[in-house]
Amino acid sequence: MLTHLSRQGAVALRLLLALTVLLGVGYPLTLVGAGALMGDRADGMPVRDAHGQVVGSSLLAQRFEGDQWLQPRPSASDWDALASAPSNLGPSNAELLALIEERRTEVAEREGVEPSRVPPDAVTASGSGLDPHISPEYAAIQVARIARATGLTEAQVAALVAAHTHDRFLGFLGQPVVEVVAVNVALADLVAARED
Amino acid sequence: MSDTLAGLLTIGAVVLVLAAVYVPLGDYMARVFERTSHSRLERALYRVGGVDPDAEQSPRQYAVAVLAFSGVCVVALMALLMGQAALPMSRELPGVGWDTALNTAVSFVTNTNWQSYAGESTLGFTAQMAGLAVQNFLSAAVGLTVAVALVRGFTRSHAGTIGNFWVDLVRGTLRLLLPIAVLGALALMAGGVVQNLADTTATGVTGAPVVVPGGPVASQESIKLLGTNGGGFFNANSAHPLENPTALTNLLQVLLILVIPISLTRTLGTLLDNRRQARTILGVMLGLLVGALALTTWAEVTAQSDAARAAGAAMEGKESRFGVWASALFAVVTTGTSTGAVNASHDSMTPLGGGVVLLNMLIGEVSPGGVGSGLYGMLMVSILTVFLCGLMVGRTPELLGKRIGKPEMTCVALYTLTSPVLVLLGTGVAMALPPTLDAMGNPGQHGFTEVLYAYASAANNNGSAFGGLTVTSTFFQVTLAIATLLGRLVPIVLVLMLAGRLARQGLAPRTSGTLPTDGPLFAGVTTAVVLVVGALTFFPALVLGPVAEALS
């Protein structure tokens, strides 16, 4: 039994090493090569400003402080891209209930709307802490405030938001969303162009 | 389009794709394990390993090979994780501590992928791709080998062998998992999943520095789902936008999870030359899956919790691009298979929704279960059902022409008891220790559910978590590793022992007195057995946790 086990152990070790070369080096590196042919798609979807500078990823929310920005959803990890995490607060936890009310009041005051108009995604932290999207409803209540802070017209801001709003994929997959980082890059470019 | 219609169409799309690949993939898998020829690459691997691919193994030899392979893999992976600082592309991260390394190695080798660490801040690229991703392939292949060995127990008569573990392992990996994983990874990359070898730093939109984490993510993601592993490259797992960027990649992920466990029932039917039996087993799996999906979706979509009502929807811990419907679907699929990947925080789900995904694991991962493990799990339940029916009608129980006597039933009974013992013992010990209270992320019943969920996930090799629980203490690392290891290897040894006993028997002729084990009646009884065994065993624990929370 023991000699059988040790003989099988030796087979196991040799096969593991050979398969590691194949599956742990050959397989991923071949796909890295294929990824290089796909450009931005497999490279973290970088987003660039008007000068072509990479300013982040269209897939990762960033912290946007100030009234001139479209605000992303609350983040349990402070938008730290090296610490993705949800809040993991339970559905009956008083702490979560208090947070929801606090966020609702804050958003309603910031946007100057009735608390009842603040949508669910504005008062809940996302699953990754890096959710790059918000609902069209949350974007809609932010337009007036952004226009005031940037000096753009509400129509200009709304047009930017609309340009970066996506319906459900194929009409039925997922949710309609607005891309926060893309809108903010476009806003910054528009403001900079006007100042030039 | 309304959320309801969109959600139902999404589920419809999953059903449609699975139905299209069911027959071709199922039959292909049967050929993978039946053909006797070896490819050149396979021959090279057998030469390196010192394996005679044409020699068969007795059940005992087969089991020893599984155990030896698992042991070697755990030790090698631990060494890789603890010594990662010396490896290339380690992102200047230090070696992983021994207890985290032990927990992680056991977890990935057993197809569990419980994670007590955060990938992006703990692991370098080499540890991820040459360590964890390799085990994502191999642990899934081990599940397949055991399932195939058990099926051979039914198809062979007066046989002393049940196949060759090394050949089954290599074939499952090279002929099945690798080609689909390559296709899946390419599709995920096209959808925006990152696949490079460097983190990118930049000046963000507001001028503050930002990081775009990189890595060989798509290659690992693809096999993470296909092999029903579930261990995320990043801490947020499939909720992370770089692991699962769009609603379309999310659909693809659900499909990758389900495709092998579902199609394996077709493989069973082909190998047994008994399609009715295969359809019966598929029916039980789907019945349980659909039931769990209906309950969870209802609870989540109708916001059955204080927090969800306060917010207006159960969006805490969920991503905007998926919404509630696709998050509920993912949660049920990932726990009904032993995957454990998550695209939303299970801890923040409604009490009923979270309770159902917990129950999904507690009933033994058979709806439809993990790669291979779901099939052998459901065959074990079928034997238990035949035995109970035999007791009721007073006949010797038989399944597919094999008599289920005392030794066979002993294997099945011990199999059925393994996970409940580990779950209840682990939870009980943890709850008795004062530090557990501080480890809980939420107060009250929900905190207890976090602990129960942890041991349920470990012992049933799922790997998902109620993530609020802090599991980095040596106590949790070690006890969860033990539950994980025993929850995998004890059932496997029992299944292989049973396979050997069945293979040695002759085939009993089918008579008018034989209890039919196919058709709706047997499917209904089997479903009842799954639920009654699960419910009776865990009812008290569930009452203390999710049931109490849902009612309060």
XYZ file of C-alpha atoms in Angstrom, chain A residues 1 4-5 8-9 11-16 18-20 22-24 27-29 31-32 34-35 38 41-45 54-57 59-60 62-64 69 73 81-93 96-97 100-101 103-104 120 123-134 168-169 171-175 177 181 184-185, chain B residues 1-3 6 9-10 45 48-49 51 57 60-61 64-65 68-69 72 76 91 120 129-130 134-135 137-138 166 173-174 178 181 185-186 189-190 192-196 202-206 210-211 213 219 235-236 239-241 247-248 305-307 310-313 315-323 345 347-349 351 442-443 446 467-468 549:
168
model
C 0.000 0.000 0.000
C 2.012 1.891 -4.168
C 1.144 5.292 -2.715
C 1.650 6.989 -7.513
C 2.916 10.142 -5.781
C 3.603 9.832 -11.130
C 1.439 12.629 -9.726
C 4.374 14.997 -9.301
C 5.759 14.400 -12.792
C 2.341 14.795 -14.432
C 1.561 17.905 -12.362
C 4.140 18.683 -17.166
C 0.532 19.849 -17.000
C 1.592 23.061 -15.237
C 0.903 23.295 -20.528
C -2.026 24.767 -18.559
C -0.252 27.242 -16.303
C -2.425 28.352 -22.075
C -2.492 31.774 -20.360
C 0.453 33.193 -22.298
C -4.177 34.008 -24.645
C -2.135 37.045 -23.585
C -4.294 36.757 -28.536
C -5.283 39.607 -26.233
C -7.577 42.597 -29.548
C -10.671 45.048 -25.306
C -8.351 42.720 -23.413
C -6.237 45.520 -21.999
C -8.613 46.761 -19.295
C -10.655 48.986 -21.628
C -5.181 57.287 -20.571
C -7.174 58.536 -17.582
C -8.472 55.212 -16.263
C -10.685 52.388 -17.449
C -14.960 49.655 -16.642
C -13.795 51.015 -13.272
C -13.241 56.480 -9.838
C -13.754 58.910 -6.984
C -15.305 62.122 -8.344
C -19.008 65.500 -11.970
C -22.790 54.623 -6.995
C -9.186 49.447 -7.699
C -6.794 47.263 -5.711
C -9.388 46.458 -3.030
C -12.627 45.549 -4.816
C -15.365 44.586 -2.355
C -19.043 44.869 -1.519
C -20.220 46.063 1.910
C -21.505 42.574 2.852
C -23.986 44.285 5.161
C -26.939 42.003 5.851
C -30.481 42.806 4.704
C -31.740 43.420 8.252
C -28.653 45.167 9.576
C -27.246 49.327 6.405
C -30.696 50.821 6.944
C -29.468 53.997 3.039
C -31.395 56.820 4.724
C -27.418 58.504 1.396
C -30.983 59.296 0.363
C -32.190 52.477 -5.487
C -28.423 54.597 -2.018
C -26.843 51.117 -2.237
C -23.188 50.129 -2.506
C -22.308 47.999 -5.526
C -21.021 44.420 -5.590
C -17.493 45.343 -6.623
C -17.122 48.810 -5.137
C -16.079 49.782 -8.675
C -19.423 49.702 -10.514
C -18.779 51.896 -13.573
C -22.491 52.435 -14.217
C -25.518 54.153 -12.761
C -30.253 46.444 -22.380
C -27.945 44.421 -24.629
C -32.972 44.571 -25.841
C -33.227 42.064 -22.981
C -29.851 41.332 -21.361
C -28.998 43.263 -18.203
C -30.151 46.752 -17.269
C -27.055 51.974 -17.722
C -16.315 57.548 -16.310
C -17.044 62.593 -16.927
C -14.193 62.407 -19.438
C -39.196 46.139 -22.039
C -40.143 45.366 -18.455
C -37.621 43.906 -16.009
C -36.154 40.805 -19.801
C -35.964 36.089 -21.707
C -32.494 35.858 -20.156
C 2.479 13.111 -20.982
C 6.782 11.839 -18.614
C 4.553 10.529 -15.856
C 2.068 5.740 -16.843
C -6.680 0.057 -12.261
C -8.293 0.601 -4.754
C -5.505 1.624 -7.119
C -4.892 5.670 -4.216
C -4.043 7.534 -7.420
C -1.764 10.710 -4.185
C -2.537 13.282 -6.875
C 0.929 16.218 -4.259
C 2.998 21.871 -4.495
C 3.932 42.175 -8.353
C -5.545 41.700 -6.290
C -1.870 31.261 -13.502
C 0.654 28.506 -12.767
C -3.886 24.875 -13.166
C -5.861 23.463 -10.246
C -8.453 22.504 -14.672
C -7.210 19.531 -12.687
C -4.252 9.072 -15.060
C -8.296 17.980 -19.239
C -6.953 17.967 -22.786
C -8.866 22.959 -22.417
C -11.710 27.050 -21.891
C -11.549 32.936 -22.702
C -11.490 34.393 -26.224
C -11.762 38.895 -23.831
C -13.866 40.109 -26.748
C -13.800 43.228 -22.241
C -12.286 40.839 -19.684
C -8.659 41.827 -19.176
C -5.848 39.492 -20.317
C -2.416 41.113 -20.034
C -2.443 56.614 -14.760
C -3.558 60.056 -13.723
C -7.314 59.823 -13.334
C -10.041 62.069 -14.714
C -9.893 64.392 -11.683
C -5.663 55.616 -10.523
C -4.718 51.982 -11.082
C -5.345 46.222 -12.408
C -7.799 32.650 -19.114
C -11.744 39.875 -4.547
C -15.142 40.901 -5.943
C -19.034 41.235 -9.730
C -15.716 42.858 -10.694
C -16.088 44.768 -13.975
C -24.604 41.550 -19.305
C -23.472 39.415 -22.247
C -36.074 42.601 3.254
C -35.950 45.782 5.328
C -32.946 47.123 3.457
C -35.854 51.063 2.266
C -33.698 51.396 -0.858
C -36.530 50.666 -3.279
C -34.877 47.501 -4.672
C -29.516 46.482 -5.067
C -27.100 46.474 -2.106
C -24.090 44.428 -3.219
C -25.350 44.139 -6.801
C -23.969 45.663 -9.983
C -26.028 48.050 -12.139
C -25.312 46.272 -15.410
C -26.778 42.979 -14.128
C -29.656 44.209 -11.968
C -22.787 39.893 -2.494
C -24.366 38.296 2.348
C -26.562 41.243 1.330
C -29.257 39.149 -0.365
C -33.085 36.512 3.987
C -23.505 41.316 10.861
C -25.399 41.064 14.164
C -27.591 36.901 10.110
C -18.376 37.558 2.867
C -19.005 39.654 5.976
C -34.364 36.513 9.962
